[in-house]
Amino acid sequence: MTELEYKEIILNKFKKQKAIVNWFKLAIGKFFQLIFILLIMLLFTIPIFLILCFRKMFLGIPMFSSSTILGHNSKIIKITTFNLKGHLLKHFSLIYQLLIGQIHFVGNSFLSDELESDENILLISKFGYPGIFNLWFIRESTKIAHEGLIVTELEYLATKSFKRDLSLIIKTFPALLFRSSEQSYQEKLEIFDLEFDNISMKEGLTLIENTIDSDKKKKFFFVNPDCMNKLYKDDQYFSILEKADYIFPDGIGISIACNILKTPLLENVNGTDMLPFLCEMSEKKNYSLFLFGAKPGVAEKMKKKLEEKYTNLNIVGIRSGYFDWDRDSSSIVQEINDSQATILLVAFGVPLQEKWISENFAKLKPNVLMGVGGLFDFYSGQMKRAPKWMREIGMEWFFRLIKEPKRMWKRYIIGNPLFIYRVYKWKKKKNR
Ligand code: UDP
């Protein structure tokens, strides 16, 4: 949904809410909130306070740190948090603000008071409250592709409900596991000597746009832990990836590896999340797509679905990914070139798609050559994709494992721990 659509929902929703204030519900909510605050105080605030007292006495480390944030109705609030790295623990000092309702358990993220002049921020602060548990924290921790801070905050307000708040609290705990304590991002990251681009989804799309608009031809590949395990053993695949123009990091496993290497990942940029943005951009800029891959009939189904959703999208060709590599490749290249597609999506799975693109690179004419794995299966409905809440807690791989245990058990049950083990081994070897 767009920024504007979210804003409209928010305005309607809060108008309705004002009209029907249910005092009974409000009182029950306040009662449970009070009980919850007392519990937090007993379980966390008091023990943390005592530990920090000792730390101050023996090590001289300050107990608190202070800052100002933007509160409800643009009020600037001074907050004093515990001087700790952990997101939740440090905010358990805010008992007083929780009690007087300046800060909520679940709400928008703690926005900087310097953003006050932004029109969207004003709207967020008019209807929202800063919350210790917030959607932005989850999105940032699990690196799930998002449309930036403002849209995430608007999305929260537009979709806010008791159920959603509860699920936000639950989702925060796995998100804590994936959060990196480092918050400075490098432009390039390296795992197993392969350099990849540490960019956001938006930046990835700009790279695609620039490639087409400047009439260049570039290879865009995604790498996930399974790809990393494959390139660890497959020199040909490694050298193909080394020669790619852009490598995008895909999957929670890459984010965990980046945390281990202390070079945090900015965003999980995968083909499935990128597709809607790519289609919107293609509609606007009149780019054309060729869908090449998957079993017969799948690309066709995908084309139909895409054309229903993006009515101005120009899909100029489709082809299944099962063919005689040596005999048919040159006629397929010809077919793709004749279609005058600007973007070619190749979906044969890793590393076949990267190998085919590299072998035929010189002859292919589309500006963007992209390997997209199982994307056509997902989009055509052939294969169900994990629900958003599962992706938000970094469990998409688990969903795929359940859906196709026979094919996926090696990839995930053996592959995931093997990848992490190799990351540690590589880190030691590189003295990092
Ligand atoms: N595929 C293909 N040609 C082949 C082998 C596979 O088009 O020779 C397709 C297959 O039908 C599936 C995709 O490639 O649609 C691979 O999906 P997978 O889920 O393995 O991809 P990944 O996990 O690498 O994204």
Coordinates of C-alpha atoms and ligand atoms in Angstrom, one line a residue:
M1 CA 0.0 0.0 0.0
T2 CA 1.2 3.5 -0.6
E3 CA 1.8 6.4 1.8
L4 CA -1.4 8.1 0.7
E5 CA -3.6 5.0 1.1
Y6 CA -2.3 4.5 4.6
K7 CA -3.0 8.1 5.5
E8 CA -6.6 7.8 4.3
I9 CA -7.2 4.7 6.4
I10 CA -5.7 6.4 9.5
L11 CA -7.8 9.5 9.2
N12 CA -11.0 7.4 8.7
K13 CA -10.2 5.0 11.5
F14 CA -9.5 7.7 14.1
K15 CA -12.5 9.7 13.1
K16 CA -14.7 6.6 13.8
Q17 CA -12.9 5.8 17.0
K18 CA -13.5 9.3 18.4
A19 CA -17.2 8.9 17.7
I20 CA -17.6 5.7 19.7
V21 CA -15.5 5.8 22.9
N22 CA -16.2 2.7 24.9
W23 CA -15.3 3.7 28.4
F24 CA -15.8 0.1 29.8
K25 CA -13.2 -1.3 27.3
L26 CA -10.9 1.6 28.1
A27 CA -11.1 1.0 31.9
I28 CA -10.3 -2.8 31.4
G29 CA -7.4 -1.9 29.1
K30 CA -6.0 0.5 31.7
F31 CA -6.4 -2.1 34.5
F32 CA -4.4 -4.7 32.6
Q33 CA -1.8 -2.1 31.6
L34 CA -1.3 -1.3 35.3
I35 CA -0.8 -4.9 36.2
F36 CA 1.6 -5.4 33.4
I37 CA 3.6 -2.3 34.4
L38 CA 3.9 -3.6 38.0
L39 CA 5.1 -6.9 36.8
I40 CA 7.7 -5.3 34.6
M41 CA 8.9 -3.2 37.5
L42 CA 9.3 -6.2 39.8
L43 CA 10.8 -8.5 37.2
F44 CA 13.0 -6.2 35.3
T45 CA 13.3 -2.5 36.4
I46 CA 14.2 -3.2 40.0
P47 CA 16.8 -6.1 39.3
I48 CA 18.3 -4.1 36.4
F49 CA 18.5 -1.0 38.6
L50 CA 20.4 -2.9 41.3
I51 CA 22.8 -4.5 38.9
L52 CA 23.6 -1.1 37.3
C53 CA 24.1 0.3 40.8
F54 CA 26.8 -2.3 41.5
R55 CA 28.3 -1.7 38.0
K56 CA 28.5 2.0 38.7
M57 CA 30.0 1.5 42.2
F58 CA 32.7 -1.0 41.0
L59 CA 33.4 0.0 37.4
G60 CA 32.2 3.6 37.3
I61 CA 30.0 3.0 34.3
P62 CA 27.1 5.5 34.1
M63 CA 23.7 3.9 34.9
F64 CA 21.5 5.9 32.6
S65 CA 21.6 7.7 29.3
S66 CA 19.2 10.5 28.3
S67 CA 17.7 11.7 25.1
T68 CA 14.7 13.5 23.8
I69 CA 12.0 12.0 21.4
L70 CA 8.9 13.1 19.7
G71 CA 5.8 12.1 21.8
H72 CA 2.1 12.2 21.1
N73 CA 0.8 15.4 19.6
S74 CA 4.3 16.6 18.8
K75 CA 5.2 16.9 22.5
I76 CA 9.0 16.6 23.1
I77 CA 9.6 14.0 25.8
K78 CA 12.8 13.6 27.7
I79 CA 13.5 9.9 28.3
T80 CA 16.1 8.3 30.6
T81 CA 16.9 4.8 29.7
F82 CA 19.2 2.3 31.3
N83 CA 22.7 2.4 30.0
L84 CA 22.5 -1.0 28.3
K85 CA 22.7 -2.3 24.7
G86 CA 19.6 -4.5 24.7
H87 CA 16.6 -2.7 23.2
L88 CA 14.0 -4.1 25.6
L89 CA 16.1 -4.1 28.8
K90 CA 17.2 -0.5 28.4
H91 CA 13.6 0.8 28.0
F92 CA 12.4 -0.9 31.2
S93 CA 13.5 2.2 33.0
L94 CA 10.5 4.1 31.5
I95 CA 8.0 3.0 34.2
Y96 CA 6.9 6.6 35.0
Q97 CA 6.3 7.5 31.4
L98 CA 4.4 4.2 30.9
L99 CA 2.2 4.9 33.9
I100 CA 1.3 8.4 32.8
G101 CA 0.7 7.1 29.3
Q102 CA 3.4 9.2 27.6
I103 CA 4.9 6.0 26.3
H104 CA 3.0 2.9 25.4
F105 CA 4.0 -0.7 25.4
V106 CA 3.2 -1.0 21.7
G107 CA 3.2 1.9 19.4
N108 CA 5.3 3.8 16.9
S109 CA 9.0 3.8 17.1
F110 CA 10.9 6.4 19.1
L111 CA 11.1 9.2 16.6
S112 CA 13.7 11.8 16.8
D113 CA 12.4 15.2 17.8
E114 CA 14.4 16.7 14.9
L115 CA 11.9 15.2 12.5
E116 CA 9.2 17.3 13.9
S117 CA 8.8 19.5 10.8
D118 CA 8.0 16.6 8.5
E119 CA 4.3 16.5 7.5
N120 CA 4.0 12.7 7.8
I121 CA 5.7 12.7 11.2
L122 CA 3.2 15.2 12.4
L123 CA 0.4 12.9 11.4
I124 CA 2.1 9.9 13.1
S125 CA 2.6 11.9 16.3
K126 CA -1.0 13.2 16.2
F127 CA -2.5 9.7 16.2
G128 CA 0.3 7.6 17.6
Y129 CA 2.3 7.2 20.7
P130 CA 6.0 6.0 21.0
G131 CA 6.0 2.3 21.9
I132 CA 8.7 0.1 23.4
F133 CA 7.4 -2.7 21.1
N134 CA 7.1 -1.3 17.6
L135 CA 7.0 -2.6 14.0
W136 CA 10.0 -0.6 12.9
F137 CA 12.2 -2.4 15.4
I138 CA 11.1 -5.8 14.0
R139 CA 11.5 -4.8 10.4
E140 CA 15.0 -3.4 11.1
S141 CA 16.1 -6.4 13.1
T142 CA 15.0 -9.1 10.8
K143 CA 16.0 -7.0 7.7
I144 CA 12.8 -7.7 6.0
A145 CA 12.4 -5.4 3.0
H146 CA 10.4 -2.3 4.0
E147 CA 9.5 1.0 2.4
G148 CA 11.3 3.1 5.0
L149 CA 10.5 4.5 8.4
I150 CA 7.6 6.7 7.5
V151 CA 5.6 4.1 5.5
T152 CA 6.3 1.5 8.3
E153 CA 5.0 3.9 11.0
L154 CA 1.9 4.8 8.8
E155 CA 1.3 1.1 8.2
Y156 CA 1.4 0.4 11.9
L157 CA -1.2 3.1 12.6
A158 CA -3.4 2.0 9.7
T159 CA -3.5 -1.6 10.8
K160 CA -3.4 -1.1 14.6
S161 CA -5.6 -3.4 16.6
F162 CA -5.4 -5.3 19.8
K163 CA -4.6 -8.6 17.9
R164 CA -1.9 -6.9 15.9
D165 CA -0.3 -5.3 19.0
L166 CA -0.2 -8.7 20.6
S167 CA 1.4 -10.3 17.6
L168 CA 3.9 -7.4 17.5
I169 CA 5.0 -8.2 21.1
I170 CA 5.4 -11.9 20.3
K171 CA 7.4 -11.1 17.1
T172 CA 9.7 -8.8 19.0
F173 CA 11.4 -11.8 20.8
P174 CA 12.7 -13.7 17.7
A175 CA 13.6 -10.3 16.2
L176 CA 15.9 -9.6 19.2
L177 CA 17.9 -12.7 18.3
F178 CA 18.6 -11.3 14.8
R179 CA 19.4 -7.8 15.9
S180 CA 23.0 -6.6 15.5
S181 CA 24.5 -4.4 18.1
E182 CA 26.5 -2.7 15.4
Q183 CA 24.6 0.0 13.6
S184 CA 27.2 1.3 11.1
Y185 CA 26.7 -0.1 7.7
Q186 CA 29.4 -0.7 5.0
E187 CA 28.6 -0.4 1.3
K188 CA 30.1 -3.8 0.5
L189 CA 30.0 -6.9 2.6
E190 CA 32.1 -10.0 2.2
I191 CA 31.4 -13.7 3.0
F192 CA 33.6 -16.5 1.8
D193 CA 35.6 -13.9 -0.3
L194 CA 32.5 -13.0 -2.2
E195 CA 31.7 -9.3 -2.1
F196 CA 28.1 -8.3 -2.1
D197 CA 26.1 -5.0 -2.1
N198 CA 24.8 -3.9 1.3
I199 CA 21.8 -1.9 0.0
S200 CA 18.2 -1.3 0.6
M201 CA 15.4 -2.5 -1.7
K202 CA 14.9 1.0 -2.9
E203 CA 18.6 1.4 -3.8
G204 CA 18.5 -1.9 -5.6
L205 CA 15.7 -0.7 -7.7
T206 CA 17.6 2.5 -8.5
L207 CA 20.5 0.5 -9.7
I208 CA 18.2 -1.4 -12.0
E209 CA 16.6 1.9 -13.2
N210 CA 20.0 3.5 -13.8
T211 CA 21.2 0.4 -15.8
I212 CA 18.2 0.6 -18.1
D213 CA 18.2 4.4 -18.5
S214 CA 21.9 4.5 -19.3
D215 CA 21.4 1.6 -21.8
K216 CA 23.9 -0.7 -20.1
K217 CA 23.7 -4.4 -19.6
K218 CA 24.2 -5.9 -16.2
K219 CA 23.9 -9.1 -14.2
F220 CA 21.9 -9.0 -11.0
F221 CA 22.1 -12.1 -8.7
F222 CA 20.7 -12.9 -5.3
V223 CA 22.6 -15.0 -2.8
N224 CA 21.2 -16.8 0.2
P225 CA 22.9 -19.3 2.6
D226 CA 22.1 -22.2 0.2
C227 CA 23.9 -20.3 -2.6
M228 CA 26.8 -19.7 -0.3
N229 CA 27.0 -23.4 0.5
K230 CA 27.0 -24.1 -3.2
L231 CA 29.7 -21.6 -4.1
Y232 CA 31.9 -22.9 -1.2
K233 CA 32.3 -26.1 -3.3
D234 CA 31.7 -24.9 -6.8
D235 CA 34.5 -22.8 -8.2
Q236 CA 32.7 -22.2 -11.5
Y237 CA 29.7 -20.8 -9.7
F238 CA 31.9 -18.7 -7.4
S239 CA 33.7 -17.2 -10.3
I240 CA 30.4 -16.4 -12.1
L241 CA 29.2 -14.6 -9.0
E242 CA 32.5 -12.7 -8.7
K243 CA 32.0 -11.4 -12.2
A244 CA 28.4 -10.3 -11.5
D245 CA 27.6 -6.6 -11.5
Y246 CA 25.5 -6.7 -8.4
I247 CA 25.0 -9.3 -5.7
F248 CA 22.0 -8.8 -3.4
P249 CA 21.8 -10.5 0.0
D250 CA 18.8 -12.7 0.5
G251 CA 17.6 -14.4 3.6
I252 CA 17.9 -14.2 7.4
G253 CA 20.9 -16.6 7.3
I254 CA 23.0 -13.9 5.5
S255 CA 21.9 -11.4 8.1
I256 CA 23.0 -13.8 10.9
A257 CA 26.4 -14.3 9.1
C258 CA 26.8 -10.5 8.8
N259 CA 26.2 -10.2 12.6
I260 CA 28.8 -12.8 13.3
L261 CA 31.2 -10.9 11.1
K262 CA 30.2 -7.7 12.8
T263 CA 29.4 -6.1 9.5
P264 CA 25.6 -5.7 9.8
L265 CA 23.2 -6.1 6.8
L266 CA 21.1 -3.2 5.8
E267 CA 18.2 -5.1 4.3
N268 CA 17.2 -8.5 3.0
V269 CA 16.9 -7.9 -0.8
N270 CA 15.3 -10.9 -2.4
G271 CA 13.6 -11.4 -5.8
T272 CA 10.1 -12.2 -4.4
D273 CA 9.9 -9.0 -2.4
M274 CA 11.4 -7.0 -5.2
L275 CA 8.9 -8.2 -7.9
P276 CA 6.0 -5.8 -7.0
F277 CA 8.3 -2.8 -7.0
L278 CA 9.9 -3.9 -10.2
C279 CA 6.5 -4.2 -11.8
E280 CA 5.4 -0.8 -10.6
M281 CA 8.6 0.8 -11.9
S282 CA 8.3 -1.1 -15.2
E283 CA 4.7 0.2 -15.6
K284 CA 5.8 3.8 -14.9
K285 CA 8.9 3.8 -17.0
N286 CA 7.6 1.5 -19.8
Y287 CA 10.2 -1.2 -19.3
S288 CA 9.3 -4.6 -20.7
L289 CA 9.7 -8.1 -19.1
F290 CA 10.6 -11.5 -20.3
L291 CA 9.8 -14.4 -18.0
F292 CA 12.1 -17.4 -18.6
G293 CA 12.0 -20.4 -16.3
A294 CA 10.0 -22.9 -14.2
K295 CA 7.9 -25.8 -15.4
P296 CA 5.7 -25.5 -18.6
G297 CA 2.7 -23.4 -17.9
V298 CA 4.0 -21.6 -14.8
A299 CA 5.4 -18.5 -16.5
E300 CA 2.2 -18.3 -18.4
K301 CA 0.1 -18.3 -15.2
M302 CA 2.5 -15.7 -13.7
K303 CA 2.1 -13.5 -16.7
K304 CA -1.7 -13.6 -16.4
K305 CA -1.6 -12.8 -12.7
L306 CA 0.8 -10.0 -13.2
E307 CA -1.2 -8.5 -16.0
E308 CA -4.3 -8.6 -13.9
K309 CA -2.6 -6.7 -11.1
Y310 CA -0.4 -4.3 -13.1
T311 CA -2.6 -3.4 -16.0
N312 CA 0.0 -1.3 -17.8
L313 CA 2.8 -3.9 -17.4
N314 CA 4.4 -5.0 -20.7
I315 CA 5.3 -8.7 -20.6
V316 CA 6.8 -9.4 -24.0
G317 CA 7.7 -13.0 -23.7
I318 CA 7.5 -16.2 -21.6
R319 CA 9.3 -19.6 -21.8
S320 CA 9.6 -22.6 -19.6
G321 CA 12.9 -23.4 -18.1
Y322 CA 13.1 -27.0 -19.3
F323 CA 15.0 -27.3 -22.6
D324 CA 18.0 -28.8 -24.2
W325 CA 20.8 -26.5 -23.0
D326 CA 23.2 -27.0 -26.0
R327 CA 20.6 -27.4 -28.7
D328 CA 18.1 -24.7 -27.8
S329 CA 20.0 -21.9 -26.1
S330 CA 20.9 -19.9 -29.1
S331 CA 17.3 -19.9 -30.5
I332 CA 16.0 -18.9 -27.0
V333 CA 18.5 -16.0 -26.9
Q334 CA 17.2 -15.0 -30.3
E335 CA 13.6 -15.1 -29.1
I336 CA 14.5 -13.0 -26.1
N337 CA 16.3 -10.4 -28.1
D338 CA 13.5 -10.3 -30.7
S339 CA 11.0 -9.5 -27.9
Q340 CA 13.0 -6.4 -27.1
A341 CA 12.6 -7.0 -23.4
T342 CA 14.5 -4.6 -21.1
I343 CA 14.4 -7.0 -18.1
L344 CA 15.0 -10.7 -18.3
L345 CA 14.0 -12.8 -15.3
V346 CA 15.6 -16.3 -15.4
A347 CA 14.1 -18.8 -12.9
F348 CA 16.0 -22.1 -13.1
G349 CA 17.2 -22.2 -9.5
V350 CA 20.8 -21.8 -8.3
P351 CA 23.4 -22.1 -9.9
L352 CA 21.8 -23.1 -13.3
Q353 CA 20.3 -19.7 -13.9
E354 CA 23.5 -17.8 -13.2
K355 CA 25.4 -20.2 -15.4
W356 CA 23.0 -19.8 -18.3
I357 CA 23.0 -16.0 -18.0
S358 CA 26.8 -15.9 -17.9
E359 CA 27.3 -18.3 -20.8
N360 CA 24.9 -16.2 -23.0
F361 CA 25.7 -12.8 -21.6
A362 CA 27.5 -11.5 -24.7
K363 CA 24.6 -12.3 -27.0
L364 CA 21.7 -11.3 -24.8
K365 CA 20.2 -7.8 -25.4
P366 CA 18.0 -7.0 -22.3
N367 CA 19.6 -4.5 -20.0
V368 CA 18.8 -6.3 -16.8
L369 CA 19.6 -10.0 -16.5
M370 CA 18.4 -11.4 -13.2
G371 CA 18.4 -14.8 -11.6
V372 CA 15.2 -15.2 -9.5
G373 CA 15.1 -18.9 -8.4
G374 CA 11.7 -20.1 -7.4
L375 CA 10.0 -16.8 -7.9
F376 CA 7.6 -17.9 -10.7
D377 CA 6.4 -20.9 -8.6
F378 CA 5.5 -18.5 -5.8
Y379 CA 3.9 -15.8 -7.9
S380 CA 1.9 -18.1 -10.1
G381 CA 0.5 -19.8 -7.0
Q382 CA 2.2 -23.1 -7.9
M383 CA 3.9 -22.9 -4.5
K384 CA 2.6 -21.0 -1.5
R385 CA 4.9 -18.4 0.0
A386 CA 5.3 -18.1 3.8
P387 CA 2.9 -15.7 5.4
K388 CA 4.2 -12.2 6.3
W389 CA 4.3 -12.9 10.0
M390 CA 6.6 -15.8 9.4
R391 CA 8.9 -13.8 7.2
E392 CA 8.9 -11.0 9.8
I393 CA 10.4 -13.4 12.3
G394 CA 13.0 -14.8 10.0
M395 CA 11.2 -18.2 9.5
E396 CA 10.5 -18.3 5.8
W397 CA 13.0 -21.1 5.4
F398 CA 11.0 -23.2 8.0
F399 CA 7.8 -22.8 5.9
R400 CA 9.6 -24.0 2.8
L401 CA 10.9 -26.9 4.7
I402 CA 7.4 -28.0 5.8
K403 CA 6.0 -27.5 2.3
E404 CA 8.7 -29.6 0.6
P405 CA 10.5 -31.6 3.3
K406 CA 11.9 -34.2 0.8
R407 CA 13.6 -31.5 -1.3
M408 CA 14.4 -29.0 1.4
W409 CA 15.7 -31.0 4.4
K410 CA 19.2 -31.0 3.1
R411 CA 19.1 -27.3 2.2
Y412 CA 17.9 -26.2 5.6
I413 CA 18.5 -28.8 8.3
I414 CA 22.0 -29.6 7.1
G415 CA 22.6 -26.5 5.1
N416 CA 21.8 -23.7 7.6
P417 CA 24.1 -25.0 10.5
L418 CA 26.8 -25.9 7.9
F419 CA 26.7 -22.3 6.6
I420 CA 27.0 -20.8 10.1
Y421 CA 29.9 -23.2 10.9
R422 CA 31.6 -22.2 7.7
V423 CA 31.1 -18.5 8.5
Y424 CA 32.9 -19.0 11.8
K425 CA 35.6 -21.0 10.1
W426 CA 36.1 -18.3 7.5
K427 CA 36.1 -15.5 10.1
K428 CA 38.9 -17.3 12.0
K429 CA 40.9 -17.8 8.8
K430 CA 40.6 -14.1 8.0
N431 CA 41.3 -13.1 11.5
R432 CA 38.2 -10.9 11.6
Ligands
UDP1 N1 13.9 -25.1 -13.0 C1 13.9 -24.8 -14.4 N2 14.7 -25.6 -15.2 C2 15.6 -26.5 -14.7 C3 15.5 -26.7 -13.3 C4 14.7 -26.0 -12.5 O1 13.2 -24.0 -14.9 O2 16.3 -27.1 -15.5 C5 12.9 -24.3 -12.2 C6 12.0 -25.1 -11.3 O3 10.9 -25.6 -12.0 C7 11.7 -24.1 -10.2 C8 13.0 -23.2 -10.1 O4 13.7 -23.5 -11.3 O5 10.7 -23.3 -10.6 C9 13.9 -23.5 -9.0 O6 13.2 -23.3 -7.8 P1 14.0 -23.4 -6.4 O7 12.9 -23.2 -5.4 O8 14.9 -24.5 -6.3 O9 14.8 -22.1 -6.5 P2 15.7 -21.3 -5.4 O10 15.4 -22.0 -4.1 O11 17.1 -21.4 -5.9 O12 15.1 -19.9 -5.4

